[in-house]
Every structure is written in structure tokens, then in C-alpha cells.
PDB file of C-alpha atoms in Angstrom:
ATOM      1  CA  ARG A1176      83.921  96.844 105.233  1.00 97.00           C
ATOM      2  CA  ILE A1177      86.527  94.833 103.377  1.00 98.00           C
ATOM      3  CA  TYR A1178      89.276  93.109 105.333  1.00 98.00           C
ATOM      4  CA  TYR A1179      92.670  93.120 103.648  1.00 98.00           C
ATOM      5  CA  GLU A1180      96.355  92.592 104.368  1.00 98.00           C
ATOM      6  CA  SER A1181      99.505  93.666 102.579  1.00 98.00           C
ATOM      7  CA  VAL A1182     102.807  91.792 102.924  1.00 98.00           C
ATOM      8  CA  GLY A1183     106.150  91.992 101.171  1.00 97.00           C
ATOM      9  CA  THR A1184     107.763  94.645  99.026  1.00 95.00           C
ATOM     10  CA  GLY A1185     107.972  95.256  95.316  1.00 98.00           C
ATOM     11  CA  PRO A1186     105.412  95.750  92.573  1.00 98.00           C
ATOM     12  CA  PRO A1187     101.895  95.296  93.979  1.00 98.00           C
ATOM     13  CA  VAL A1188      99.902  92.172  93.147  1.00 98.00           C
ATOM     14  CA  VAL A1189      96.328  91.581  94.295  1.00 98.00           C
ATOM     15  CA  LEU A1190      95.369  87.963  95.017  1.00 98.00           C
ATOM     16  CA  HIS A1191      91.587  87.513  94.845  1.00 98.00           C
ATOM     17  CA  HIS A1192      90.301  84.182  96.149  1.00 98.00           C
ATOM     18  CA  TRP A1193      87.635  81.812  94.887  1.00 96.00           C
ATOM     19  CA  SER A1194      84.165  81.010  96.256  1.00 94.00           C
ATOM     20  CA  PHE A1195      84.047  79.519  99.767  1.00 94.00           C
ATOM     21  CA  ALA A1196      87.619  80.692 100.435  1.00 95.00           C
ATOM     22  CA  THR A1197      89.368  83.477 102.320  1.00 97.00           C
ATOM     23  CA  LEU A1198      92.676  85.259 101.940  1.00 98.00           C
ATOM     24  CA  GLU A1199      94.170  82.582 104.224  1.00 97.00           C
ATOM     25  CA  ASP A1200      93.823  80.017 101.433  1.00 96.00           C
ATOM     26  CA  TRP A1201      96.486  81.858  99.415  1.00 97.00           C
ATOM     27  CA  ARG A1202      98.831  81.344 102.378  1.00 97.00           C
ATOM     28  CA  ASP A1203      97.886  77.701 102.788  1.00 95.00           C
ATOM     29  CA  TYR A1204      98.653  76.988  99.132  1.00 93.00           C
ATOM     30  CA  GLY A1205     102.054  78.714  99.327  1.00 96.00           C
ATOM     31  CA  TYR A1206     101.404  81.730  97.109  1.00 97.00           C
ATOM     32  CA  VAL A1207     102.189  84.350  99.738  1.00 98.00           C
ATOM     33  CA  ALA A1208     105.463  82.738 100.827  1.00 98.00           C
ATOM     34  CA  ARG A1209     106.525  82.414  97.197  1.00 97.00           C
ATOM     35  CA  LEU A1210     105.625  85.977  96.147  1.00 98.00           C
ATOM     36  CA  GLN A1211     106.276  88.204  99.165  1.00 98.00           C
ATOM     37  CA  ASP A1212     110.035  88.532  98.599  1.00 97.00           C
ATOM     38  CA  ASP A1213     109.503  90.039  95.148  1.00 98.00           C
ATOM     39  CA  TYR A1214     106.058  91.657  95.357  1.00 98.00           C
ATOM     40  CA  GLN A1215     103.816  93.632  97.648  1.00 98.00           C
ATOM     41  CA  VAL A1216     101.153  90.947  98.019  1.00 98.00           C
ATOM     42  CA  ILE A1217      97.692  92.373  98.645  1.00 98.00           C
ATOM     43  CA  LEU A1218      95.217  89.880 100.035  1.00 98.00           C
ATOM     44  CA  LEU A1219      91.564  90.590 100.644  1.00 98.00           C
ATOM     45  CA  ASP A1220      88.560  88.724 101.920  1.00 98.00           C
ATOM     46  CA  ALA A1221      85.905  89.319  99.273  1.00 98.00           C
ATOM     47  CA  ARG A1222      82.577  90.646 100.520  1.00 98.00           C
ATOM     48  CA  GLY A1223      80.571  87.750 101.892  1.00 98.00           C
ATOM     49  CA  HIS A1224      83.726  85.866 102.919  1.00 98.00           C
ATOM     50  CA  GLY A1225      86.187  85.716 105.792  1.00 97.00           C
ATOM     51  CA  ARG A1226      86.495  88.857 107.886  1.00 98.00           C
ATOM     52  CA  SER A1227      84.764  91.171 105.415  1.00 98.00           C
ATOM     53  CA  ASP A1228      81.133  92.255 105.721  1.00 98.00           C
ATOM     54  CA  LYS A1229      78.535  89.694 104.703  1.00 98.00           C
ATOM     55  CA  PRO A1230      75.352  91.301 103.417  1.00 98.00           C
ATOM     56  CA  HIS A1231      72.495  88.906 102.674  1.00 98.00           C
ATOM     57  CA  GLU A1232      70.989  90.896  99.768  1.00 98.00           C
ATOM     58  CA  PRO A1233      71.954  89.624  96.288  1.00 97.00           C
ATOM     59  CA  GLU A1234      72.157  93.162  94.889  1.00 97.00           C
ATOM     60  CA  GLN A1235      75.065  93.813  97.277  1.00 97.00           C
ATOM     61  CA  TYR A1236      77.170  91.425  95.176  1.00 98.00           C
ATOM     62  CA  ALA A1237      76.894  93.163  91.822  1.00 97.00           C
ATOM     63  CA  LEU A1238      80.171  92.914  89.938  1.00 98.00           C
ATOM     64  CA  GLU A1239      80.608  96.706  89.975  1.00 98.00           C
ATOM     65  CA  LEU A1240      80.549  96.627  93.796  1.00 98.00           C
ATOM     66  CA  ARG A1241      83.069  93.791  93.963  1.00 98.00           C
ATOM     67  CA  VAL A1242      85.385  95.766  91.695  1.00 98.00           C
ATOM     68  CA  ALA A1243      84.823  98.875  93.825  1.00 98.00           C
ATOM     69  CA  ASP A1244      85.985  96.854  96.852  1.00 98.00           C
ATOM     70  CA  VAL A1245      89.298  96.081  95.146  1.00 98.00           C
ATOM     71  CA  VAL A1246      89.701  99.703  94.071  1.00 98.00           C
ATOM     72  CA  ALA A1247      88.987 100.867  97.643  1.00 98.00           C
ATOM     73  CA  VAL A1248      91.729  98.574  98.967  1.00 98.00           C
ATOM     74  CA  LEU A1249      94.177  99.896  96.366  1.00 98.00           C
ATOM     75  CA  ASP A1250      93.197 103.461  97.298  1.00 98.00           C
ATOM     76  CA  ALA A1251      93.656 102.743 101.012  1.00 98.00           C
ATOM     77  CA  LEU A1252      97.176 101.497 100.237  1.00 98.00           C
ATOM     78  CA  ASP A1253      97.853 104.477  97.928  1.00 98.00           C
ATOM     79  CA  ILE A1254      98.446 102.165  94.933  1.00 98.00           C
ATOM     80  CA  SER A1255      97.495 103.453  91.514  1.00 98.00           C
ATOM     81  CA  THR A1256      97.979 100.207  89.525  1.00 98.00           C
ATOM     82  CA  ALA A1257      98.572  96.578  90.432  1.00 98.00           C
ATOM     83  CA  HIS A1258      98.941  93.150  88.929  1.00 98.00           C
ATOM     84  CA  PHE A1259      95.754  91.161  89.557  1.00 98.00           C
ATOM     85  CA  PHE A1260      95.525  87.395  90.044  1.00 98.00           C
ATOM     86  CA  GLY A1261      92.029  85.999  90.504  1.00 98.00           C
ATOM     87  CA  TYR A1262      90.995  82.392  90.666  1.00 97.00           C
ATOM     88  CA  SER A1263      87.450  81.170  89.905  1.00 96.00           C
ATOM     89  CA  MET A1264      85.240  83.800  91.599  1.00 97.00           C
ATOM     90  CA  GLY A1265      88.361  85.961  91.768  1.00 98.00           C
ATOM     91  CA  GLY A1266      88.777  85.455  88.025  1.00 98.00           C
ATOM     92  CA  TRP A1267      85.233  86.746  87.543  1.00 97.00           C
ATOM     93  CA  VAL A1268      86.225  89.836  89.513  1.00 98.00           C
ATOM     94  CA  ALA A1269      89.330  90.102  87.303  1.00 98.00           C
ATOM     95  CA  PHE A1270      87.115  90.321  84.226  1.00 98.00           C
ATOM     96  CA  GLY A1271      85.139  92.935  86.156  1.00 98.00           C
ATOM     97  CA  MET A1272      88.348  94.885  86.795  1.00 98.00           C
ATOM     98  CA  ALA A1273      89.031  94.824  83.048  1.00 98.00           C
ATOM     99  CA  ARG A1274      85.550  96.219  82.432  1.00 97.00           C
ATOM    100  CA  TYR A1275      85.088  98.730  85.261  1.00 98.00           C
ATOM    101  CA  ALA A1276      88.617  99.684  86.367  1.00 98.00           C
ATOM    102  CA  PRO A1277      91.082  98.885  83.569  1.00 98.00           C
ATOM    103  CA  HIS A1278      93.171 101.936  84.444  1.00 98.00           C
ATOM    104  CA  ARG A1279      94.056 100.245  87.791  1.00 98.00           C
ATOM    105  CA  LEU A1280      95.600  97.130  86.169  1.00 98.00           C
ATOM    106  CA  ARG A1281      99.221  96.333  85.312  1.00 98.00           C
ATOM    107  CA  SER A1282      98.417  92.779  84.237  1.00 98.00           C
ATOM    108  CA  LEU A1283      95.811  90.049  84.654  1.00 98.00           C
ATOM    109  CA  VAL A1284      96.189  86.419  85.641  1.00 98.00           C
ATOM    110  CA  ILE A1285      92.843  84.636  85.550  1.00 98.00           C
ATOM    111  CA  GLY A1286      92.546  81.044  86.649  1.00 96.00           C
ATOM    112  CA  GLY A1287      89.599  78.708  86.315  1.00 94.00           C
ATOM    113  CA  GLN A1288      87.200  81.293  84.928  1.00 95.00           C
ATOM    114  CA  HIS A1289      85.728  82.550  81.660  1.00 95.00           C
ATOM    115  CA  PRO A1290      83.925  85.778  80.689  1.00 96.00           C
ATOM    116  CA  TYR A1291      80.756  84.131  79.372  1.00 97.00           C
ATOM    117  CA  ALA A1292      77.266  84.070  80.892  1.00 97.00           C
ATOM    118  CA  GLN A1293      76.867  81.349  83.471  1.00 96.00           C
ATOM    119  CA  SER A1294      74.113  80.032  85.696  1.00 97.00           C
ATOM    120  CA  MET A1295      75.291  79.670  89.292  1.00 97.00           C
ATOM    121  CA  GLU A1296      72.396  77.385  90.281  1.00 97.00           C
ATOM    122  CA  GLU A1297      74.722  74.474  91.041  1.00 95.00           C
ATOM    123  CA  LEU A1298      76.654  76.670  93.473  1.00 95.00           C
ATOM    124  CA  ARG A1299      73.404  77.875  95.047  1.00 96.00           C
ATOM    125  CA  GLN A1300      72.308  74.258  95.514  1.00 96.00           C
ATOM    126  CA  MET A1301      75.545  73.502  97.352  1.00 94.00           C
ATOM    127  CA  VAL A1302      75.080  76.501  99.639  1.00 97.00           C
ATOM    128  CA  ARG A1303      71.464  75.545 100.348  1.00 97.00           C
ATOM    129  CA  VAL A1304      72.784  72.267 101.787  1.00 96.00           C
ATOM    130  CA  GLY A1305      74.713  74.336 104.343  1.00 95.00           C
ATOM    131  CA  ILE A1306      71.615  76.386 105.159  1.00 97.00           C
ATOM    132  CA  GLU A1307      69.181  73.479 105.347  1.00 97.00           C
ATOM    133  CA  ARG A1308      71.351  70.685 106.774  1.00 96.00           C
ATOM    134  CA  GLY A1309      74.164  72.589 108.467  1.00 96.00           C
ATOM    135  CA  PRO A1310      77.826  73.412 107.867  1.00 96.00           C
ATOM    136  CA  GLU A1311      79.045  69.807 108.304  1.00 95.00           C
ATOM    137  CA  ALA A1312      76.782  68.674 105.449  1.00 95.00           C
ATOM    138  CA  PHE A1313      78.099  71.521 103.299  1.00 95.00           C
ATOM    139  CA  VAL A1314      81.727  70.568 103.950  1.00 94.00           C
ATOM    140  CA  ARG A1315      81.044  66.880 103.280  1.00 92.00           C
ATOM    141  CA  GLN A1316      80.246  67.865  99.680  1.00 91.00           C
ATOM    142  CA  PHE A1317      83.948  68.674  99.275  1.00 89.00           C
ATOM    143  CA  GLU A1318      85.277  65.632 101.069  1.00 90.00           C
ATOM    144  CA  THR A1319      85.339  61.960 100.193  1.00 79.00           C
ATOM    145  CA  ASP A1320      86.153  58.929 102.314  1.00 73.00           C
ATOM    146  CA  GLN A1321      89.756  59.168 101.115  1.00 73.00           C
ATOM    147  CA  THR A1322      90.193  62.937 101.010  1.00 84.00           C
ATOM    148  CA  ARG A1323      89.508  65.346 103.866  1.00 89.00           C
ATOM    149  CA  LEU A1324      90.039  69.071 103.664  1.00 89.00           C
ATOM    150  CA  PRO A1325      93.050  70.389 105.563  1.00 89.00           C
ATOM    151  CA  ALA A1326      91.994  71.218 109.137  1.00 91.00           C
ATOM    152  CA  ALA A1327      92.390  75.011 108.835  1.00 93.00           C
ATOM    153  CA  HIS A1328      90.517  75.121 105.532  1.00 92.00           C
ATOM    154  CA  ARG A1329      87.763  72.942 106.996  1.00 93.00           C
ATOM    155  CA  ARG A1330      87.352  75.262 110.011  1.00 95.00           C
ATOM    156  CA  ARG A1331      87.031  78.290 107.741  1.00 95.00           C
ATOM    157  CA  MET A1332      84.409  76.569 105.591  1.00 94.00           C
ATOM    158  CA  LEU A1333      82.394  75.558 108.648  1.00 95.00           C
ATOM    159  CA  ALA A1334      82.420  79.188 109.832  1.00 96.00           C
ATOM    160  CA  HIS A1335      80.934  80.660 106.636  1.00 96.00           C
ATOM    161  CA  ASP A1336      77.764  82.732 106.683  1.00 97.00           C
ATOM    162  CA  TYR A1337      75.762  80.550 104.293  1.00 97.00           C
ATOM    163  CA  HIS A1338      73.028  83.126 103.747  1.00 98.00           C
ATOM    164  CA  ALA A1339      75.702  85.548 102.516  1.00 98.00           C
ATOM    165  CA  LEU A1340      77.203  82.858 100.274  1.00 97.00           C
ATOM    166  CA  LEU A1341      73.767  82.260  98.770  1.00 97.00           C
ATOM    167  CA  ALA A1342      73.531  85.968  97.957  1.00 97.00           C
ATOM    168  CA  VAL A1343      77.044  85.856  96.440  1.00 97.00           C
ATOM    169  CA  ALA A1344      76.119  83.059  94.016  1.00 96.00           C
ATOM    170  CA  GLN A1345      74.305  85.166  91.420  1.00 94.00           C
ATOM    171  CA  ASP A1346      74.073  84.206  87.765  1.00 97.00           C
ATOM    172  CA  ARG A1347      76.784  85.878  85.736  1.00 96.00           C
ATOM    173  CA  PRO A1348      76.140  87.965  82.630  1.00 96.00           C
ATOM    174  CA  ASP A1349      78.241  87.733  79.491  1.00 97.00           C
ATOM    175  CA  LEU A1350      81.363  89.922  79.687  1.00 97.00           C
ATOM    176  CA  SER A1351      83.063  88.592  76.557  1.00 97.00           C
ATOM    177  CA  ALA A1352      82.672  91.937  74.767  1.00 97.00           C
ATOM    178  CA  ILE A1353      85.490  93.302  76.933  1.00 96.00           C
ATOM    179  CA  LEU A1354      88.061  90.827  75.593  1.00 96.00           C
ATOM    180  CA  PRO A1355      89.150  92.957  72.609  1.00 96.00           C
ATOM    181  CA  THR A1356      89.527  95.965  74.917  1.00 96.00           C
ATOM    182  CA  VAL A1357      91.996  94.368  77.346  1.00 97.00           C
ATOM    183  CA  THR A1358      95.369  95.972  76.709  1.00 96.00           C
ATOM    184  CA  VAL A1359      97.383  94.792  79.734  1.00 98.00           C
ATOM    185  CA  PRO A1360      99.441  91.586  79.596  1.00 98.00           C
ATOM    186  CA  SER A1361      97.102  88.713  80.454  1.00 97.00           C
ATOM    187  CA  VAL A1362      97.293  85.008  81.164  1.00 97.00           C
ATOM    188  CA  LEU A1363      94.305  82.677  81.351  1.00 95.00           C
ATOM    189  CA  LEU A1364      94.895  79.434  83.245  1.00 92.00           C
ATOM    190  CA  VAL A1365      92.737  76.345  82.749  1.00 86.00           C
ATOM    191  CA  GLY A1366      93.215  72.782  83.824  1.00 82.00           C
ATOM    192  CA  SER A1367      91.436  69.494  84.133  1.00 79.00           C
ATOM    193  CA  GLU A1368      92.703  68.573  87.626  1.00 71.00           C
TER     194      GLU A1368
END
């Protein structure tokens, strides 16, 4: 089961969050408030996150299944095509949408992600800290003496199912062959801070 919400009116736009996040993070960072007057904003908790199901088997996180989750949400809302904005893990799913469901896209906005093969071992190591030493140790990896996570974000991170997050963090195959086939308007966002 995939938890989702739809707010606002206008052309539909799917916001797909990053690893260790939930749909609430889009609200916290102001995206929903900024977009909902002009768009139907579709938010979902990706499998393994938030209020969606959290299988512990790595094969349950194949990219085709993650794309199928987005398509199922669009179908449930009776939406044939939507703009898609994915950040980091959500950007990986955006490349998956371009590969497995291009006919459902109006445009792509991909932030902090690339289509090339990538080892996710560093991410798995971070999650193992949460499994072996507990959620507080996991969250401390994101905090410094000067910078603490906002309270709501911190609570959500402490509540994660770390065994599911470990299953989520699978190495990514190369999807760069799809780049010449993308025909919808697209923006790739990268930054150093």
C-alpha cells in the first residue's frame, strides 16, 4: 500500500521525496504552500518510507515497482499525465518514469540525481548505524554541534523502519541510455550546497 495525498487545483504535479524523507518534508520546505494554488500537488510516501508499506526484501524495491507505485497513485486519482519532480531518490524514480512510464509524464524536474550506475554502499552503512546502534545514532549522522534537524523532521527520521531502509538502498544500474529518448520538457538541478 502506498500512502498519498492530493492538494490544490490545476495541472497535476507529483512530488517524490528523497531517501530518509516523507511527503511531509515537501510541506516543511514550503513546496506545497507555494504550488497548491496553481497545481494539483500529488504527494506520496515512497515504499519503505512514511505511511506506506515497508517490505524488508530488497527485490521489493526494484525501480519498476517504484514506478508502478507512482502510476497506481495517478490511476487512483484518474490522472493520465502529470509533471514529475523528484529529488535524490525521487530523481532516480523520475529517471525510472522516463524509462518505464514515459507516456504518463508531462515534464520532468530532477534534482540531485544522475542516471548513471551508482553503488549505494555509503547509504547502507548509514542505515546500518540505525540498525546496530539505534535511531538516535542514525540521526546524529545528520546533525552537528551547531546544526540540529528541525523537530518534526527529526521525529520522522527516528520513526523510520531501518530494515526497510536497508532494503531500499540497492545499487543502481546505469539508465543513461534513456536520455536520448526523453521527449518531455526536462530540468536537471545540481548544486554544491
